[in-house]
Every structure is written in structure tokens, then in C-alpha cells.
Short mmCIF file of C-alpha atoms in Angstrom, two decimals:
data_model
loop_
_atom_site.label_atom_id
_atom_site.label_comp_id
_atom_site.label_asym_id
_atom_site.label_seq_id
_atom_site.Cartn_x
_atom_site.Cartn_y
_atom_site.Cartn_z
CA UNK A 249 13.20 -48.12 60.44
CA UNK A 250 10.40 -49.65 61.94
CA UNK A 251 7.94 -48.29 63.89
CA UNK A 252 8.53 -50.76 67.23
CA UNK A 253 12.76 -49.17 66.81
CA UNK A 254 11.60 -45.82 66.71
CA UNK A 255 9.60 -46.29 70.03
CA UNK A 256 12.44 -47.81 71.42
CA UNK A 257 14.64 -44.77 70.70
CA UNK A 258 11.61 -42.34 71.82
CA UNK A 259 11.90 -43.98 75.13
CA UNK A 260 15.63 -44.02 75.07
CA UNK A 261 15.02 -40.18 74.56
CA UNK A 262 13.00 -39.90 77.71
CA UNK A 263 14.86 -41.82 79.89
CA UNK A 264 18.15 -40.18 78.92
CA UNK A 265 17.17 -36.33 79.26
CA UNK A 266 15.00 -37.13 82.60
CA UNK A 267 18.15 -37.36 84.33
CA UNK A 268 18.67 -33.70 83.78
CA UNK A 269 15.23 -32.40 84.55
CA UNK A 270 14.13 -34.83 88.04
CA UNK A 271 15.90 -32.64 90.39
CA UNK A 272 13.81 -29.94 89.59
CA UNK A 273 11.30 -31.93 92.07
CA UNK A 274 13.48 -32.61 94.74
CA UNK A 275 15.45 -28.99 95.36
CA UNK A 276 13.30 -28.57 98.75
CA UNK A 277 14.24 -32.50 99.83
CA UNK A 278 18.04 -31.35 99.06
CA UNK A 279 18.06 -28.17 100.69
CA UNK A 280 16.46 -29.85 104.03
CA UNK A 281 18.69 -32.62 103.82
CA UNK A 282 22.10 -30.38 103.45
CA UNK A 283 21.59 -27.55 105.66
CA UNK A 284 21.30 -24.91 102.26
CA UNK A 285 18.97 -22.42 101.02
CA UNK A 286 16.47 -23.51 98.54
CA UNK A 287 18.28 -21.15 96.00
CA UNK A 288 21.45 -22.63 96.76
CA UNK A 289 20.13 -26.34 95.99
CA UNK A 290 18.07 -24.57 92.85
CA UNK A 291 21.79 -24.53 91.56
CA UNK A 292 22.25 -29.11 91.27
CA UNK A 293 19.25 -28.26 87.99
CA UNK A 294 21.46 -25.42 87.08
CA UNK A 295 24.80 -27.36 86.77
CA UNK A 296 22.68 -30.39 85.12
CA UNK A 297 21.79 -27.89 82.22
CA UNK A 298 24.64 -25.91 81.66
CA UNK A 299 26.23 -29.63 81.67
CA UNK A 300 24.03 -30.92 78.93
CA UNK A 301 25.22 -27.76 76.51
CA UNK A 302 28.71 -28.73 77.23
CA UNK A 303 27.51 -31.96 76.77
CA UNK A 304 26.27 -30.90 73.10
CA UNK A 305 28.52 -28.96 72.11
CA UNK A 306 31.59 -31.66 73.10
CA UNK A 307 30.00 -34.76 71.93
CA UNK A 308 26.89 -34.57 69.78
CA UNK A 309 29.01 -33.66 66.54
CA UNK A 310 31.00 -37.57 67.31
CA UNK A 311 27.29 -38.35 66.21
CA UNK A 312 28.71 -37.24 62.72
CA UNK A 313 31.86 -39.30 63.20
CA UNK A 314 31.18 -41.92 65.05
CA UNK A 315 29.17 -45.52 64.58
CA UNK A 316 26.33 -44.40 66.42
CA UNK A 317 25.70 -47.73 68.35
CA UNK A 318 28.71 -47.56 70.26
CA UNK A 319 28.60 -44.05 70.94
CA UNK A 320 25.32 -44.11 72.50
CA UNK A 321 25.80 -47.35 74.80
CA UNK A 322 29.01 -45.52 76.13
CA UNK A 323 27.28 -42.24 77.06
CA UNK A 324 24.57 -44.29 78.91
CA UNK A 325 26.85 -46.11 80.90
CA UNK A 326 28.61 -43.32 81.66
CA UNK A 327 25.66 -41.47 82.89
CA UNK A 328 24.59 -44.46 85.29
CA UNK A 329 28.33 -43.68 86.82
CA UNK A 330 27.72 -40.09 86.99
CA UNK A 331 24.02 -40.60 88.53
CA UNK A 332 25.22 -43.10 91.03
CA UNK A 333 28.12 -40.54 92.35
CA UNK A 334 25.32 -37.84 92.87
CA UNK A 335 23.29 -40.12 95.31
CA UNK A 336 26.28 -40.61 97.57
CA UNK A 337 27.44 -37.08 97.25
CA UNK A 338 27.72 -35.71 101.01
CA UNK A 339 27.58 -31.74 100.38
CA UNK A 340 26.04 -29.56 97.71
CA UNK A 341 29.09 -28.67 95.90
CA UNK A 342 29.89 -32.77 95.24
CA UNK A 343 26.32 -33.09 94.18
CA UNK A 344 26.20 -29.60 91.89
CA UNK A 345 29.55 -31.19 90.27
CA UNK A 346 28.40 -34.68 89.98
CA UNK A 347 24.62 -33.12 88.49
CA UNK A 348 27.41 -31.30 85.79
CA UNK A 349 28.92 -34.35 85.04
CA UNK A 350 25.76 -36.25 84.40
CA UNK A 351 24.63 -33.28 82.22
CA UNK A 352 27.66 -33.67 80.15
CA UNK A 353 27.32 -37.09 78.99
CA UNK A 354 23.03 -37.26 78.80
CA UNK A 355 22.83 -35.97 75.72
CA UNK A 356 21.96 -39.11 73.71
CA UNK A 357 19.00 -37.59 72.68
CA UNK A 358 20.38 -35.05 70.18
CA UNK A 359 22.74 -37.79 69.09
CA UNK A 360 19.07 -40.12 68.26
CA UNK A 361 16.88 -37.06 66.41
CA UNK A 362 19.37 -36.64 64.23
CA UNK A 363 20.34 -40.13 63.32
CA UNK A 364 16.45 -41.33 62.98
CA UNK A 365 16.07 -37.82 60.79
CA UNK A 366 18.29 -39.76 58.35
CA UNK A 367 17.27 -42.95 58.11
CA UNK A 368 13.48 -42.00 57.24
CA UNK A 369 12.07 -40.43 53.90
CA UNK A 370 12.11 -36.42 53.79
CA UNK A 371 8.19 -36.77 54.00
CA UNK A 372 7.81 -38.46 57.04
CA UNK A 373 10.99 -36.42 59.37
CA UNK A 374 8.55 -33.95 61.04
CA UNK A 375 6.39 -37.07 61.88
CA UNK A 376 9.22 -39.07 63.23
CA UNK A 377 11.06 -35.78 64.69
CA UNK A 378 7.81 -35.21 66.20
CA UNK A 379 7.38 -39.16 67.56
CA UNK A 380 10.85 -38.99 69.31
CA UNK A 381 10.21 -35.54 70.75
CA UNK A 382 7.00 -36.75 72.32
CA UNK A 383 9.41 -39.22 74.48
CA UNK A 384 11.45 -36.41 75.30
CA UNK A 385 8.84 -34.51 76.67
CA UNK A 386 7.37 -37.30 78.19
CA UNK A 387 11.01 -37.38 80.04
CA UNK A 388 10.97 -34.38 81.36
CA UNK A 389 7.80 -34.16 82.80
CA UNK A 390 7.34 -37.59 84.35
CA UNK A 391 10.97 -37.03 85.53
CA UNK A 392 9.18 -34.79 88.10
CA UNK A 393 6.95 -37.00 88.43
CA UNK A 394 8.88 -40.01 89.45
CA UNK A 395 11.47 -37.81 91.31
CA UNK A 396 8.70 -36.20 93.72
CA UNK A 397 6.83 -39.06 94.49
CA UNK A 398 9.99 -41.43 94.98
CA UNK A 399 11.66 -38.44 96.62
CA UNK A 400 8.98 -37.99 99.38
CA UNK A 401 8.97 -41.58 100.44
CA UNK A 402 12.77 -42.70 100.07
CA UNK A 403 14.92 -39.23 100.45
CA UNK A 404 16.22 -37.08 97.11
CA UNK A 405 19.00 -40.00 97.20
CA UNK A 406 16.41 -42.36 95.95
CA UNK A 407 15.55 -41.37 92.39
CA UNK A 408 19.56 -41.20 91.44
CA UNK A 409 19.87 -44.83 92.37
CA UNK A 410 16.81 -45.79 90.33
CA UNK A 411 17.65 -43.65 87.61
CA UNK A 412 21.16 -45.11 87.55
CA UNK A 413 19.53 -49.12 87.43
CA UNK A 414 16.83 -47.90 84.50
CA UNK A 415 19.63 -45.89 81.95
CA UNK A 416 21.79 -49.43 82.62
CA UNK A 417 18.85 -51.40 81.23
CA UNK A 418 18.30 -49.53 78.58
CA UNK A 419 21.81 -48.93 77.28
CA UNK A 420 21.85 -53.42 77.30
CA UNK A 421 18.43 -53.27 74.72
CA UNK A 422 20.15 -50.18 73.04
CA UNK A 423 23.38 -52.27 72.28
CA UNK A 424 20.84 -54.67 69.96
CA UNK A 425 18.06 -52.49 68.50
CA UNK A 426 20.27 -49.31 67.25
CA UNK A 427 20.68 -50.07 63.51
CA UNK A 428 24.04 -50.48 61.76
CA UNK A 429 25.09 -46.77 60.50
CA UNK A 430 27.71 -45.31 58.43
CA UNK A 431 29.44 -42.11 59.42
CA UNK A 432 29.11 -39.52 57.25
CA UNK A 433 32.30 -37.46 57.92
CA UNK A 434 36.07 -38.44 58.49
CA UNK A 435 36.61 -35.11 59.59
CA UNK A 436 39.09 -34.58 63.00
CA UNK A 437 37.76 -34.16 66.54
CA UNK A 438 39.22 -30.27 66.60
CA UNK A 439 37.13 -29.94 63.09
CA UNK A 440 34.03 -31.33 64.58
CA UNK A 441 33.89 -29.44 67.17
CA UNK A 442 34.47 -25.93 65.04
CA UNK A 443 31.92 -27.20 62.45
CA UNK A 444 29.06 -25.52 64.72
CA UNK A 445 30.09 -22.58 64.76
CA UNK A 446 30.89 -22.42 61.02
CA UNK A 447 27.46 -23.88 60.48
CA UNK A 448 25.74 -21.13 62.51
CA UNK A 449 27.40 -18.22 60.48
CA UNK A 450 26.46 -20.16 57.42
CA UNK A 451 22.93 -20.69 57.80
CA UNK A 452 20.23 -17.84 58.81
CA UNK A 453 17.56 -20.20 59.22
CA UNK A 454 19.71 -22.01 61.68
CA UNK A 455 20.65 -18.94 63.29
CA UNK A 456 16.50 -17.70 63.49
CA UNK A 457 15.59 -21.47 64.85
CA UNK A 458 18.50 -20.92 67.80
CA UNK A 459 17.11 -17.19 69.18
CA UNK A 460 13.38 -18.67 68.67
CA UNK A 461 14.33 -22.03 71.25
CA UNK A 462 16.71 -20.17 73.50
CA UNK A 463 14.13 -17.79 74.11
CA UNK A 464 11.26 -19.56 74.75
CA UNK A 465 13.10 -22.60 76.49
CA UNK A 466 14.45 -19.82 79.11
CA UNK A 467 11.27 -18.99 79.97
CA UNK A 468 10.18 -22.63 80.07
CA UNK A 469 13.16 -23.34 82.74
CA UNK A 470 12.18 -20.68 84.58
CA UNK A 471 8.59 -21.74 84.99
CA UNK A 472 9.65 -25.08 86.17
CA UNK A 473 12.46 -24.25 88.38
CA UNK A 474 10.44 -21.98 90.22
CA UNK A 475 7.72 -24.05 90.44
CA UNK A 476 9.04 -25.89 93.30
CA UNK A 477 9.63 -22.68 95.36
CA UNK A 478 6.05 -21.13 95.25
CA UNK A 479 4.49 -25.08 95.75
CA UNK A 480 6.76 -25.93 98.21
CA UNK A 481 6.78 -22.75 99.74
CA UNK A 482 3.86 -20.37 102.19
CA UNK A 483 1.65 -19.79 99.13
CA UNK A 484 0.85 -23.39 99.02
CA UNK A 485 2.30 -25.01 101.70
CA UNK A 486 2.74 -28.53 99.81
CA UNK A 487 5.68 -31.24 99.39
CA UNK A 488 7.88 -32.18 96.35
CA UNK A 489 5.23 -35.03 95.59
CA UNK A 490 2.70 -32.00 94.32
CA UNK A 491 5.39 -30.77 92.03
CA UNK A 492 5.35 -34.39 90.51
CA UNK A 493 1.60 -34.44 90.15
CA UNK A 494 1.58 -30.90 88.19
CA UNK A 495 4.55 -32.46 85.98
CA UNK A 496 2.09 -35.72 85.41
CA UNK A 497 -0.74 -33.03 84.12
CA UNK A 498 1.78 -31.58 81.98
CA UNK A 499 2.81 -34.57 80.29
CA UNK A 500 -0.32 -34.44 78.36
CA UNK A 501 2.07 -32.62 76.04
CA UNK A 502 3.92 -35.22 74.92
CA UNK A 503 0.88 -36.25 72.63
CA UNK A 504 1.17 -32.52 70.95
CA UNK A 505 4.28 -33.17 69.03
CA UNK A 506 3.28 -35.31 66.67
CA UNK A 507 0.71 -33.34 65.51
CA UNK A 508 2.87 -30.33 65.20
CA UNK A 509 5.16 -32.65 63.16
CA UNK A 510 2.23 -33.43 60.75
CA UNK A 511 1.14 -29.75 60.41
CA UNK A 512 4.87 -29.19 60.03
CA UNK A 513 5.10 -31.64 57.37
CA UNK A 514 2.08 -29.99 55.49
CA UNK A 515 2.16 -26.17 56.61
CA UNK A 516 5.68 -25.74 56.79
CA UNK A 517 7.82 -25.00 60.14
CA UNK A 518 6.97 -21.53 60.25
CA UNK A 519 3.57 -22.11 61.01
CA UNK A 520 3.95 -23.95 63.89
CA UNK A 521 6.29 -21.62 65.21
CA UNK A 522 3.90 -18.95 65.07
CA UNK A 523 1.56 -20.59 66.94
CA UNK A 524 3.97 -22.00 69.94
CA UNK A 525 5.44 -18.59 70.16
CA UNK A 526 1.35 -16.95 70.34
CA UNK A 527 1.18 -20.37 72.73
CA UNK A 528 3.87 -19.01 74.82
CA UNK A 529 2.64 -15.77 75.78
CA UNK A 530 -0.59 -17.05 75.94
CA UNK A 531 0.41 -19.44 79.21
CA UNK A 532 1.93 -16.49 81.17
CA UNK A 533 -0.97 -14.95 81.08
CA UNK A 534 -2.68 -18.18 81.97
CA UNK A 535 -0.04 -18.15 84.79
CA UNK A 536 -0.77 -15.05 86.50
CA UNK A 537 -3.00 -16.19 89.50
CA UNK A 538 -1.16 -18.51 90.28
CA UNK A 539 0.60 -16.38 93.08
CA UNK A 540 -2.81 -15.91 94.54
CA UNK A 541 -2.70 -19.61 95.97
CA UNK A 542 -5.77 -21.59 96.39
CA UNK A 543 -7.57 -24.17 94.37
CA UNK A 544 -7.74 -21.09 91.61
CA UNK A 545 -4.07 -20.39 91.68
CA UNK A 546 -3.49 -24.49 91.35
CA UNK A 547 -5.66 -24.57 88.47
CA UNK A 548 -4.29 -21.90 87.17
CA UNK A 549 -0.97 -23.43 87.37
CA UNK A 550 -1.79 -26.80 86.05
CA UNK A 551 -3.60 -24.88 83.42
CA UNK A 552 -0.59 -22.31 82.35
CA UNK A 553 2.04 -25.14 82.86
CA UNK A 554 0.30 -27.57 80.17
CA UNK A 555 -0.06 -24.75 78.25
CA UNK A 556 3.85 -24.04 78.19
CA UNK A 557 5.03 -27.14 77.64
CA UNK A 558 2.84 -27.92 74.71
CA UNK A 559 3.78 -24.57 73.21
CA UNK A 560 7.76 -24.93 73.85
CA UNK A 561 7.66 -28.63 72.42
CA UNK A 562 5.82 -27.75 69.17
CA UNK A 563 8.03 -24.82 68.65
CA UNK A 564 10.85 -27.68 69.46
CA UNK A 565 9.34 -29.65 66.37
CA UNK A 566 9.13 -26.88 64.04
CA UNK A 567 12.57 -25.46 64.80
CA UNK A 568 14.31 -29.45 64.30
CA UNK A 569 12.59 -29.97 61.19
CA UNK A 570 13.74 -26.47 59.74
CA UNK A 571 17.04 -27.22 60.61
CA UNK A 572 17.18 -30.86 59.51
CA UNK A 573 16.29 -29.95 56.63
CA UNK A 574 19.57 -27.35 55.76
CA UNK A 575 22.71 -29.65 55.27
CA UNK A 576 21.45 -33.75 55.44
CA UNK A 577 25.59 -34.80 55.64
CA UNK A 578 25.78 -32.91 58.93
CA UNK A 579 22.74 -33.36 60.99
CA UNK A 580 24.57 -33.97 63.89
CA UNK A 581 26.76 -30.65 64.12
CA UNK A 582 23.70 -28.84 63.02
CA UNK A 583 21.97 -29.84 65.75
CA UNK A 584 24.98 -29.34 68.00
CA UNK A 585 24.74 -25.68 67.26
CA UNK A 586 20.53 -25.54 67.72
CA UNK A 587 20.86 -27.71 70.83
CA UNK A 588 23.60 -25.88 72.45
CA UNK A 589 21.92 -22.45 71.85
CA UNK A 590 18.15 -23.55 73.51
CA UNK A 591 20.19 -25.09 76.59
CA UNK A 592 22.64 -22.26 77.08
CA UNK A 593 19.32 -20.26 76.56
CA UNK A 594 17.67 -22.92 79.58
CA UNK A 595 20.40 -22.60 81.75
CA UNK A 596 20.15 -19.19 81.78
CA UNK A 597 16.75 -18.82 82.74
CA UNK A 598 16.71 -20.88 85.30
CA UNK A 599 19.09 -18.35 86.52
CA UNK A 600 16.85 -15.59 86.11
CA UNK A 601 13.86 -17.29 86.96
CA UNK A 602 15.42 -17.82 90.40
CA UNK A 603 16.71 -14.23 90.43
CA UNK A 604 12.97 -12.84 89.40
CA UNK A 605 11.26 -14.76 91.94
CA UNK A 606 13.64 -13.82 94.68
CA UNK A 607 12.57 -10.19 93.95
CA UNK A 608 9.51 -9.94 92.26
CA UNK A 609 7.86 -13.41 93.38
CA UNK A 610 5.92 -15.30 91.00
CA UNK A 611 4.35 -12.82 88.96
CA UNK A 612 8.38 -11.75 87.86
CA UNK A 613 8.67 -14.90 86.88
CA UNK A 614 5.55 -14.64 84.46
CA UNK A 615 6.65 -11.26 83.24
CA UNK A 616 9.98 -13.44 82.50
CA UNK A 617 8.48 -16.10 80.47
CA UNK A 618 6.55 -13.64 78.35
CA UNK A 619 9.22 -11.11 77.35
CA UNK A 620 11.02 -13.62 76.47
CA UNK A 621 8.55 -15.25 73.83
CA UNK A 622 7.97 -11.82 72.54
CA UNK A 623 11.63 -11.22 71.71
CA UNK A 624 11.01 -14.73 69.55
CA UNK A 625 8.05 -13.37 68.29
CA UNK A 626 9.21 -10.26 67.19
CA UNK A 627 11.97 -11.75 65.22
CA UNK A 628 10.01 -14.13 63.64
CA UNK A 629 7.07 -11.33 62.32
CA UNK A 630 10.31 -9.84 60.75
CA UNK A 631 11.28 -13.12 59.24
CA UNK A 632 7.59 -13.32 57.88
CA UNK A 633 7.31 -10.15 56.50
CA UNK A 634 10.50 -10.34 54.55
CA UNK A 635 9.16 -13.59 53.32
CA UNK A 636 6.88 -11.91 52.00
CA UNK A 637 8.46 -8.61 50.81
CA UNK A 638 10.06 -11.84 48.93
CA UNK A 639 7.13 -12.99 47.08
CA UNK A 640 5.60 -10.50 46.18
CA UNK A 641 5.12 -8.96 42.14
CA UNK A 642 6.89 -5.57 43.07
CA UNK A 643 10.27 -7.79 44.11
CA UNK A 644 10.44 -8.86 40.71
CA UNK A 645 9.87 -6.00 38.48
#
């Protein structure tokens, strides 16, 4: 492909999973505007997550099945639809269920990774993996971003219209610059959808890449949906347009992926997930005064949250190009199975994160985020020293 398409599809990959991640800006806006709690309106990024693994699990493996060009204008439109019924929605339970909705038929990312993964040489997929990623990332951050600062000046209505207009646009340029592609499988819906699973028994280096996202993308979801509570709330005292502005800092990450696909390409995945795991637990502690408040605590926060997000995303590299790597004829359910794991794994800590901060206030939520990443880590010294238990003369004699 080249390189002008693949920037196309990296923004495509942006604009697509920002619709799941710009409420996280606007919770406080919602739960003014509705008469809630800010817990209760916490629950509209919830439902948008624990859409997007339905979402994943439902329709990425069509990816497999399906001319891809097609498939991916569809979703888009159908996520303008769903975005425009969440900016009319009158009470929180129409919005939480539209936010689902939305979720569900986002997920054209993980339906672009894998197809781009197959249309490049084996020696350049981490780069390219890496490339797309970066508009991911760039997604989710400026999401909160665009939400906050739109948000504060129009109402938390405001950035579903606009959102709606931009994913229109870009499923019309979509419709002429996805390449003609072949499906690799003729395999029935019921088979698709059971290929996962099959797929996750199959493979242990599938199974190792699920625990190490899940992990570490719960604590990332719990960082960021708790953000909003300790900004918005008495420690800081500030609007949803400073939630934007600490998403802006940490979308200096998005220029971290590619270089973790290029050490990935040359040092292996493993490497890199060593390092975004050590990355992880290293921004917790980063995050710590934070609760303290104060132009220490915000730089502290800015600090801790760039921090995460480069070390999530890298370990998001690593962990695609182990796995696209396993099976090349079924990329798509592969990633159906990874995908689905890290965003039940999201879901669920933004859950707990809301849960820890409720009791334990911010510093829970830090203890949250590194537990977590040690659980990865843990599992993936294991992995490493039977690697090398592996290798070694005595295994052989």
C-alpha cells in the first residue's frame, strides 16, 4: 500500500475509536445536565466499552469474510446513526444504551490493523502496526480533547453531533481509498464467530498477549475515567475543558508507537513488552501526588498520564505484532479474540477504577493501575524464564 493510504486508514483509526473514549471528558457536563451522580453518568464510557467488545467479538471476524470496503463504510454509517441518537437522548439510561450501541459498531479499527497487517511485507508489520496504532492513540486522547473543549462551550450534546458529521465524511473518502481485497475464508457466520475461541485455546502466545493487554488496559481505563472526578472535583476545582488539555499532553504518545514497532521489528515483541509493562508501574508511581492537588499534583498528573499511555500503546504494538504473526489466513478472528480480551479487560476497570476511587480516592486508583501491571509482569518473567530454560545446553542433553 502506499504510504498516503495507510495515513488515511491511521486517521480512519482515530476517528472511529474516539467515539468510544470522548465521553470520558464530558461525564461532569452529563451528570449536571441530567440530574445524576457523577458515578452514575461514569456508566455512558462504561456501556461505550463493554459495547466495543461486543462489537469485536460480533463483527471483527466478518473482517475474515467479508470484502473489507463495504464492511467498513457500513459500520461508519452506522455509527454516525448511533452517535446522532445519543445527542438527543433525554435521560441517562437512553444515552448509556445509545453509548452501547455506538460501541458495538466502532470497531473499524480492529477490522483496518488486521487488513493493512496483510497487505504489507512481514518486515515492515510492526512498522505499519505501529503507524496505524499511533492514529488510534491519537483518537483517544484528542477525543478528550475535542470533547472537553467543545463540551464546555456548546453542552455534552455538542461533540455527538460533530462526531456524527466527521465519521460521515470519512466513511465517503473510505468508500474510494480502501483497496480491493479478497476474503480469505468462506467459513459460516456461526463458525466465525466460534473461531475465537478455538483460536485462543490453540495458541499460548495469543493467550499470554490477551492477560498482558487486559491487564494493563484496565488500569489504563481506570486512570482516565477517574480522571475527570478528581479534576473536576474539590481537589482541583476545574471544568471538563482541563480534562481535554491533560488528554492533548498525553497525545504525545501517539509518536511512541512507531518506534516500538521498529524495536519490535528488530528486538522481537517481548522486548517491548517488558519495557511497557516496567513503563506501567513506573507511571503509578509517577501518579501518586497527584491527590495532593496543586501545580505539583497537575504535573504530576500530566507527567504519570503521558507516561501510561505511552507504556499501554507500546505494549499494544508488541502484543499485535506477536499475534499477527501466529495464523496470517485469520488475522481478523485472531484479533477478535486479543481485542475482545483488552476491552472486556477496559471495561472492567473502569468499573473498578470508579469503585476504588469511591473508597480509597485517588491513591486506590494508583494502587489499581499498578497491581494490575504486575500481574502482567509476573506472567511474562515466567514466560521469559521458560524461554530460556528453552535455550539453554542442559535442555538438550
Amino acid at each position: 500500500m502506499p504510504r498516503w493510504v495507510i495515513l488515511v486508514l491511521s486517521l480512519a483509526c482515530g476517528v472511529g475509536v474516539s467515539t468510544i473514549y470522548f465521553p470520558q471528558a464530558t461525564s461532569s457536563l452529563v451528570a449536571a445536565d441530567l440530574g445524576v451522580s457523577a458515578g452514575s453518568a461514569a456508566l455512558v464510557v462504561t456501556a461505550a466499552q463493554f459495547g466495543y467488545a461486543a462489537g469485536i467479538f460480533l463483527l471483527v471476524p466478518l473482517g475474515d469474510r467479508l470484502p473489507h470496503r463495504p464492511l467498513i463504510v457500513t459500520l461508519f454509517t452506522l455509527t454516525a446513526a448511533g452517535l446522532l441518537t445519543a445527542s438527543v437522548a433525554p435521560s441517562l439510561p437512553l444515552l448509556v444504551a445509545a453509548s452501547a450501541v455506538t460501541g458495538v459498531t466502532t470497531v473499524v479499527p480492529q477490522i483496518i490493523i488486521p487488513m493493512a497487517a496483510g497487505l504489507v511485507p512481514a518486515e515492515r508489520r510492526g512498522t505499519v502496526t505501529g503507524t496505524l496504532l499511533s492514529g488510534l492513540i491519537g483518537g483517544i486522547l484528542l477525543a478528550r480533547t475535542f470533547s472537553g473543549t467543545l463540551g464546555e462551550a456548546f453542552g455534552w450534546r455538542a461533540p455527538y453531533v460533530v462526531a456524527a458529521v466527521i465519521v460521515l465524511a470519512l466513511a465517503a473518502i473510505l468508500a474510494r481509498v480502501i483497496p480491493d481485497t479478497t476474503p480469505s475464508t468462506r467459513q459460516s457466520y456461526p463458525s466465525l464467530i466460534a473461531a475465537p475461541l478455538r483460536l485462543l485455546r490453540a495458541e499460548q502466545a495469543l493467550r499470554r498477549s490477551c492477560l498482558y493487554q487486559a491487564t494493563v488496559f484496565a488500569g489504563f481505563s481506570a486512570a482516565w475515567t477517574t480522571l475527570t472526578l478528581l479534576v473536576t472535583g474539590p481537589t482541583y476545582g476545574m471544568g471538563a475543558q482541563a480534562v481535554g488539555v491533560l488528554g492533548l499532553v498525553g497525545a504525545a504518545s501517539m509518536f511512541s508507537t512507531p518506534l516500538a514497532g521498529r524495536l519490535a521489528d528488530v528486538r522481537g515483541p517481548d522486548t517491548v513488552s517488558l519495557l511497557a509493562m516496567l513503563g506501567t508501574i513506573a507511571s503509578a508511581a509517577v501518579l501518586v501526588p497527584a491527590s495532593a492537588g496543586g501545580t505539583t499534583g497537575l504535573l504530576a498528573l500530566a507527567t504519570g498520564m503521558l507516561l501510561l499511555d505511552v507504556a499501554v500503546q507500546s505494549g499494544q504494538v508488541a502484543n499485535q505484532a506477536r499475534i499477527f504473526a501466529l495464523r496470517p489466513e485469520a488475522r481478523a478472528r485472531i484479533n477478535t479474540a486479543y481485542m475482545t480480551c483488552a476491552f472486556l479487560g477496559g471495561s472492567t476497570g473502569s468499573w473498578l477504577g470508579v469503585r476504588a476511587y469511591d473508597r480509597f480516592g485517588w491513591q486506590g486508583v494508583t494502587s489499581l493501575v499498578a497491581t494490575l501491571a504486575a500481574v502482567a509482569l509476573g506472567r511474562h518473567v515466567h514466560h521469559l524464564r521458560q524461554a530460556r530454560h528453552a535455550k539453554s545446553p542442559s535442555h538438550f542433553s
